[in-house]
């Protein structure tokens, strides 16, 4: 029992913080949503300023998710 807990603690401490963050359902869901939003803009076409703003918003959302993963620190 104690060995299993110690092995688990060692495995967690060697896993990079960004990887732990990326594997969380919250991060995966938000990243998937921003990517779908961006791809949909290309399927429907960018024909107005509003379309460009939507693509910009989706891109900023994706960049924010990437930045959150990169700057994640272990608590």
Tab-separated table of N, CA, C and O in Angstrom:
chain	number	residue	atom	x	y	z
A	1	UNK	N	0.823	-1.189	0.000
A	1	UNK	CA	0.000	0.000	0.000
A	1	UNK	C	0.864	1.248	0.000
A	1	UNK	O	0.651	2.138	-0.781
A	2	UNK	N	1.850	1.311	0.882
A	2	UNK	CA	2.705	2.485	0.940
A	2	UNK	C	3.567	2.614	-0.303
A	2	UNK	O	3.815	3.718	-0.772
A	3	UNK	N	4.007	1.487	-0.849
A	3	UNK	CA	4.832	1.547	-2.056
A	3	UNK	C	4.036	2.094	-3.232
A	3	UNK	O	4.558	2.856	-4.038
A	4	UNK	N	2.782	1.698	-3.355
A	4	UNK	CA	1.942	2.193	-4.446
A	4	UNK	C	1.744	3.696	-4.330
A	4	UNK	O	1.798	4.421	-5.322
A	5	UNK	N	1.525	4.187	-3.116
A	5	UNK	CA	1.360	5.626	-2.911
A	5	UNK	C	2.653	6.374	-3.212
A	5	UNK	O	2.634	7.441	-3.806
A	6	UNK	N	3.785	5.803	-2.818
A	6	UNK	CA	5.071	6.447	-3.083
A	6	UNK	C	5.349	6.479	-4.577
A	6	UNK	O	5.827	7.489	-5.104
A	7	UNK	N	5.050	5.383	-5.280
A	7	UNK	CA	5.251	5.356	-6.731
A	7	UNK	C	4.364	6.389	-7.414
A	7	UNK	O	4.777	7.059	-8.352
A	8	UNK	N	3.135	6.512	-6.952
A	8	UNK	CA	2.207	7.495	-7.527
A	8	UNK	C	2.720	8.918	-7.299
A	8	UNK	O	2.674	9.751	-8.198
A	9	UNK	N	3.233	9.182	-6.120
A	9	UNK	CA	3.758	10.513	-5.810
A	9	UNK	C	4.969	10.832	-6.667
A	9	UNK	O	5.127	11.952	-7.143
A	10	UNK	N	5.833	9.854	-6.895
A	10	UNK	CA	7.015	10.074	-7.741
A	10	UNK	C	6.593	10.322	-9.179
A	10	UNK	O	7.118	11.206	-9.850
A	11	UNK	N	5.614	9.558	-9.663
A	11	UNK	CA	5.151	9.736	-11.040
A	11	UNK	C	4.560	11.123	-11.235
A	11	UNK	O	4.784	11.765	-12.256
A	12	UNK	N	3.791	11.614	-10.258
A	12	UNK	CA	3.205	12.942	-10.373
A	12	UNK	C	4.268	14.030	-10.355
A	12	UNK	O	4.168	15.023	-11.055
A	13	UNK	N	5.296	13.849	-9.554
A	13	UNK	CA	6.306	14.889	-9.434
A	13	UNK	C	7.186	14.977	-10.673
A	13	UNK	O	7.787	16.005	-10.930
A	14	UNK	N	7.272	13.897	-11.465
A	14	UNK	CA	8.103	13.933	-12.663
A	14	UNK	C	7.318	14.346	-13.906
A	14	UNK	O	7.906	14.589	-14.936
A	15	UNK	N	6.003	14.407	-13.800
A	15	UNK	CA	5.180	14.822	-14.932
A	15	UNK	C	5.189	16.336	-15.021
A	15	UNK	O	4.914	17.013	-14.037
A	16	UNK	N	5.517	16.874	-16.210
A	16	UNK	CA	5.537	18.341	-16.347
A	16	UNK	C	4.169	18.954	-16.052
A	16	UNK	O	3.127	18.376	-16.379
A	17	UNK	N	4.178	20.121	-15.460
A	17	UNK	CA	2.935	20.808	-15.087
A	17	UNK	C	2.079	21.106	-16.307
A	17	UNK	O	0.857	20.992	-16.262
A	18	UNK	N	2.714	21.473	-17.420
A	18	UNK	CA	1.939	21.802	-18.625
A	18	UNK	C	1.197	20.585	-19.143
A	18	UNK	O	0.080	20.691	-19.631
A	19	UNK	N	1.805	19.407	-19.021
A	19	UNK	CA	1.144	18.188	-19.494
A	19	UNK	C	-0.052	17.841	-18.621
A	19	UNK	O	-1.103	17.443	-19.126
A	20	UNK	N	0.105	18.011	-17.314
A	20	UNK	CA	-1.025	17.780	-16.415
A	20	UNK	C	-2.173	18.721	-16.745
A	20	UNK	O	-3.341	18.340	-16.725
A	21	UNK	N	-1.849	19.963	-17.069
A	21	UNK	CA	-2.871	20.964	-17.398
A	21	UNK	C	-3.568	20.614	-18.712
A	21	UNK	O	-4.786	20.689	-18.830
A	22	UNK	N	-2.797	20.210	-19.711
A	22	UNK	CA	-3.343	19.902	-21.033
A	22	UNK	C	-4.257	18.682	-20.997
A	22	UNK	O	-5.214	18.604	-21.766
A	23	UNK	N	-4.002	17.758	-20.102
A	23	UNK	CA	-4.806	16.547	-20.040
A	23	UNK	C	-6.097	16.717	-19.248
A	23	UNK	O	-6.903	15.789	-19.182
A	24	UNK	N	-6.336	17.893	-18.689
A	24	UNK	CA	-7.577	18.132	-17.949
A	24	UNK	C	-8.722	18.368	-18.923
A	24	UNK	O	-8.557	18.988	-19.967
A	25	UNK	N	-9.900	17.886	-18.563
A	25	UNK	CA	-11.070	17.988	-19.441
A	25	UNK	C	-11.430	19.443	-19.729
A	25	UNK	O	-11.881	19.761	-20.832
A	26	UNK	N	-11.213	20.334	-18.768
A	26	UNK	CA	-11.541	21.748	-18.980
A	26	UNK	C	-10.697	22.329	-20.102
A	26	UNK	O	-11.195	23.041	-20.978
A	27	UNK	N	-9.416	22.029	-20.083
A	27	UNK	CA	-8.510	22.578	-21.100
A	27	UNK	C	-8.817	21.960	-22.456
A	27	UNK	O	-8.877	22.660	-23.468
A	28	UNK	N	-9.014	20.656	-22.481
A	28	UNK	CA	-9.313	19.978	-23.743
A	28	UNK	C	-10.605	20.488	-24.359
A	28	UNK	O	-10.676	20.732	-25.567
A	29	UNK	N	-11.636	20.683	-23.536
A	29	UNK	CA	-12.911	21.164	-24.041
A	29	UNK	C	-12.834	22.569	-24.603
A	29	UNK	O	-13.357	22.853	-25.687
A	30	UNK	N	-12.166	23.462	-23.887
A	30	UNK	CA	-12.050	24.835	-24.371
A	30	UNK	C	-11.202	24.918	-25.640
A	30	UNK	O	-11.510	25.685	-26.556
A	31	UNK	N	-10.148	24.133	-25.683
A	31	UNK	CA	-9.290	24.149	-26.864
A	31	UNK	C	-10.029	23.581	-28.069
A	31	UNK	O	-9.955	24.135	-29.169
A	32	UNK	N	-10.760	22.494	-27.870
A	32	UNK	CA	-11.543	21.921	-28.963
A	32	UNK	C	-12.602	22.915	-29.451
A	32	UNK	O	-12.817	23.066	-30.667
A	33	UNK	N	-13.251	23.612	-28.520
A	33	UNK	CA	-14.278	24.589	-28.907
A	33	UNK	C	-13.673	25.724	-29.724
A	33	UNK	O	-14.252	26.145	-30.740
A	34	UNK	N	-12.518	26.227	-29.311
A	34	UNK	CA	-11.904	27.332	-30.057
A	34	UNK	C	-11.448	26.872	-31.441
A	34	UNK	O	-11.593	27.605	-32.421
A	35	UNK	N	-10.927	25.663	-31.532
A	35	UNK	CA	-10.506	25.142	-32.842
A	35	UNK	C	-11.708	24.937	-33.769
A	35	UNK	O	-11.640	25.272	-34.959
A	36	UNK	N	-12.806	24.401	-33.223
A	36	UNK	CA	-14.014	24.223	-34.038
A	36	UNK	C	-14.547	25.563	-34.529
A	36	UNK	O	-14.986	25.684	-35.680
A	37	UNK	N	-14.502	26.569	-33.667
A	37	UNK	CA	-14.961	27.901	-34.036
A	37	UNK	C	-14.102	28.453	-35.172
A	37	UNK	O	-14.614	28.997	-36.158
A	38	UNK	N	-12.788	28.266	-35.055
A	38	UNK	CA	-11.896	28.763	-36.102
A	38	UNK	C	-12.133	28.044	-37.423
A	38	UNK	O	-12.226	28.681	-38.486
A	39	UNK	N	-12.251	26.729	-37.387
A	39	UNK	CA	-12.459	25.948	-38.607
A	39	UNK	C	-13.789	26.313	-39.251
A	39	UNK	O	-13.885	26.432	-40.487
A	40	UNK	N	-14.829	26.515	-38.434
A	40	UNK	CA	-16.133	26.861	-38.993
A	40	UNK	C	-16.086	28.185	-39.744
A	40	UNK	O	-16.798	28.369	-40.733
A	41	UNK	N	-15.237	29.097	-39.292
A	41	UNK	CA	-15.121	30.384	-39.982
A	41	UNK	C	-14.596	30.192	-41.408
A	41	UNK	O	-15.000	30.896	-42.332
A	42	UNK	N	-13.713	29.233	-41.599
A	42	UNK	CA	-13.190	28.981	-42.939
A	42	UNK	C	-14.202	28.254	-43.816
A	42	UNK	O	-14.248	28.461	-45.030
A	43	UNK	N	-15.052	27.404	-43.221
A	43	UNK	CA	-16.091	26.731	-43.998
A	43	UNK	C	-17.162	27.709	-44.461
A	43	UNK	O	-17.637	27.624	-45.587
A	44	UNK	N	-17.553	28.632	-43.588
A	44	UNK	CA	-18.591	29.597	-43.943
A	44	UNK	C	-18.037	30.785	-44.704
A	44	UNK	O	-18.764	31.519	-45.346
A	45	UNK	N	-16.763	31.004	-44.614
A	45	UNK	CA	-16.137	32.105	-45.321
A	45	UNK	C	-16.028	33.351	-44.460
A	45	UNK	O	-16.824	33.576	-43.547
A	46	UNK	N	-15.025	34.125	-44.767
A	46	UNK	CA	-14.799	35.381	-44.052
A	46	UNK	C	-15.124	36.494	-45.050
A	46	UNK	O	-14.309	36.847	-45.901
A	47	UNK	N	-16.336	37.012	-44.943
A	47	UNK	CA	-16.796	37.978	-45.933
A	47	UNK	C	-17.117	39.349	-45.340
A	47	UNK	O	-17.500	40.253	-46.078
A	48	UNK	N	-16.970	39.488	-44.045
A	48	UNK	CA	-17.265	40.780	-43.438
A	48	UNK	C	-16.333	41.018	-42.257
A	48	UNK	O	-15.603	40.124	-41.832
A	49	UNK	N	-16.387	42.237	-41.744
A	49	UNK	CA	-15.563	42.575	-40.585
A	49	UNK	C	-15.957	41.717	-39.387
A	49	UNK	O	-15.095	41.265	-38.620
A	50	UNK	N	-17.234	41.455	-39.229
A	50	UNK	CA	-17.700	40.613	-38.125
A	50	UNK	C	-17.112	39.210	-38.179
A	50	UNK	O	-16.766	38.630	-37.148
A	51	UNK	N	-16.998	38.658	-39.393
A	51	UNK	CA	-16.394	37.336	-39.546
A	51	UNK	C	-14.925	37.363	-39.130
A	51	UNK	O	-14.437	36.447	-38.477
A	52	UNK	N	-14.248	38.412	-39.513
A	52	UNK	CA	-12.843	38.558	-39.124
A	52	UNK	C	-12.684	38.704	-37.624
A	52	UNK	O	-11.755	38.147	-37.024
A	53	UNK	N	-13.611	39.433	-37.008
A	53	UNK	CA	-13.571	39.585	-35.552
A	53	UNK	C	-13.835	38.258	-34.842
A	53	UNK	O	-13.206	37.957	-33.821
A	54	UNK	N	-14.745	37.465	-35.380
A	54	UNK	CA	-14.996	36.153	-34.788
A	54	UNK	C	-13.769	35.254	-34.904
A	54	UNK	O	-13.422	34.531	-33.957
A	55	UNK	N	-13.103	35.292	-36.043
A	55	UNK	CA	-11.883	34.505	-36.206
A	55	UNK	C	-10.810	34.996	-35.242
A	55	UNK	O	-10.095	34.194	-34.641
A	56	UNK	N	-10.720	36.304	-35.069
A	56	UNK	CA	-9.769	36.860	-34.107
A	56	UNK	C	-10.079	36.437	-32.689
A	56	UNK	O	-9.181	36.091	-31.913
A	57	UNK	N	-11.353	36.414	-32.321
A	57	UNK	CA	-11.745	35.992	-30.975
A	57	UNK	C	-11.402	34.527	-30.738
A	57	UNK	O	-10.871	34.161	-29.679
A	58	UNK	N	-11.694	33.683	-31.709
A	58	UNK	CA	-11.379	32.260	-31.574
A	58	UNK	C	-9.869	32.048	-31.480
A	58	UNK	O	-9.398	31.207	-30.709
A	59	UNK	N	-9.118	32.817	-32.248
A	59	UNK	CA	-7.656	32.709	-32.213
A	59	UNK	C	-7.106	33.149	-30.865
A	59	UNK	O	-6.211	32.504	-30.304
A	60	UNK	N	-7.642	34.232	-30.324
A	60	UNK	CA	-7.204	34.705	-29.005
A	60	UNK	C	-7.545	33.690	-27.925
A	60	UNK	O	-6.752	33.462	-27.002
A	61	UNK	N	-8.695	33.075	-28.024
A	61	UNK	CA	-9.106	32.053	-27.073
A	61	UNK	C	-8.125	30.882	-27.099
A	61	UNK	O	-7.677	30.397	-26.062
A	62	UNK	N	-7.754	30.447	-28.320
A	62	UNK	CA	-6.798	29.352	-28.451
A	62	UNK	C	-5.436	29.746	-27.883
A	62	UNK	O	-4.811	28.967	-27.154
A	63	UNK	N	-4.979	30.935	-28.185
A	63	UNK	CA	-3.683	31.391	-27.659
A	63	UNK	C	-3.705	31.489	-26.129
A	63	UNK	O	-2.714	31.158	-25.468
A	64	UNK	N	-4.822	31.923	-25.573
A	64	UNK	CA	-4.943	31.991	-24.120
A	64	UNK	C	-4.877	30.598	-23.504
A	64	UNK	O	-4.251	30.401	-22.453
A	65	UNK	N	-5.493	29.623	-24.137
A	65	UNK	CA	-5.426	28.255	-23.636
A	65	UNK	C	-4.007	27.708	-23.700
A	65	UNK	O	-3.541	27.046	-22.768
A	66	UNK	N	-3.309	27.994	-24.783
A	66	UNK	CA	-1.915	27.549	-24.906
A	66	UNK	C	-1.042	28.221	-23.866
A	66	UNK	O	-0.216	27.573	-23.214
A	67	UNK	N	-1.238	29.510	-23.678
A	67	UNK	CA	-0.450	30.243	-22.666
A	67	UNK	C	-0.726	29.705	-21.265
A	67	UNK	O	0.190	29.581	-20.453
A	68	UNK	N	-1.968	29.370	-20.979
A	68	UNK	CA	-2.322	28.809	-19.666
A	68	UNK	C	-1.626	27.476	-19.445
A	68	UNK	O	-1.183	27.169	-18.332
A	69	UNK	N	-1.501	26.684	-20.500
A	69	UNK	CA	-0.834	25.382	-20.361
A	69	UNK	C	0.667	25.553	-20.185
A	69	UNK	O	1.277	24.874	-19.367
A	70	UNK	N	1.244	26.471	-20.922
A	70	UNK	CA	2.697	26.671	-20.864
A	70	UNK	C	3.130	27.261	-19.533
A	70	UNK	O	4.161	26.882	-18.989
A	71	UNK	N	2.325	28.163	-19.003
A	71	UNK	CA	2.706	28.849	-17.752
A	71	UNK	C	2.200	28.142	-16.506
A	71	UNK	O	2.358	28.655	-15.416
A	72	UNK	N	1.590	26.954	-16.671
A	72	UNK	CA	1.070	26.226	-15.512
A	72	UNK	C	2.214	25.828	-14.594
A	72	UNK	O	3.275	25.404	-15.037
A	73	UNK	N	2.004	25.992	-13.310
A	73	UNK	CA	2.987	25.582	-12.322
A	73	UNK	C	2.346	24.563	-11.402
A	73	UNK	O	1.129	24.573	-11.200
A	74	UNK	N	3.151	23.718	-10.855
A	74	UNK	CA	2.621	22.697	-9.945
A	74	UNK	C	2.301	23.337	-8.605
A	74	UNK	O	3.070	24.131	-8.092
A	75	UNK	N	1.149	22.980	-8.078
A	75	UNK	CA	0.718	23.534	-6.791
A	75	UNK	C	1.171	22.660	-5.647
A	75	UNK	O	1.417	21.525	-5.752
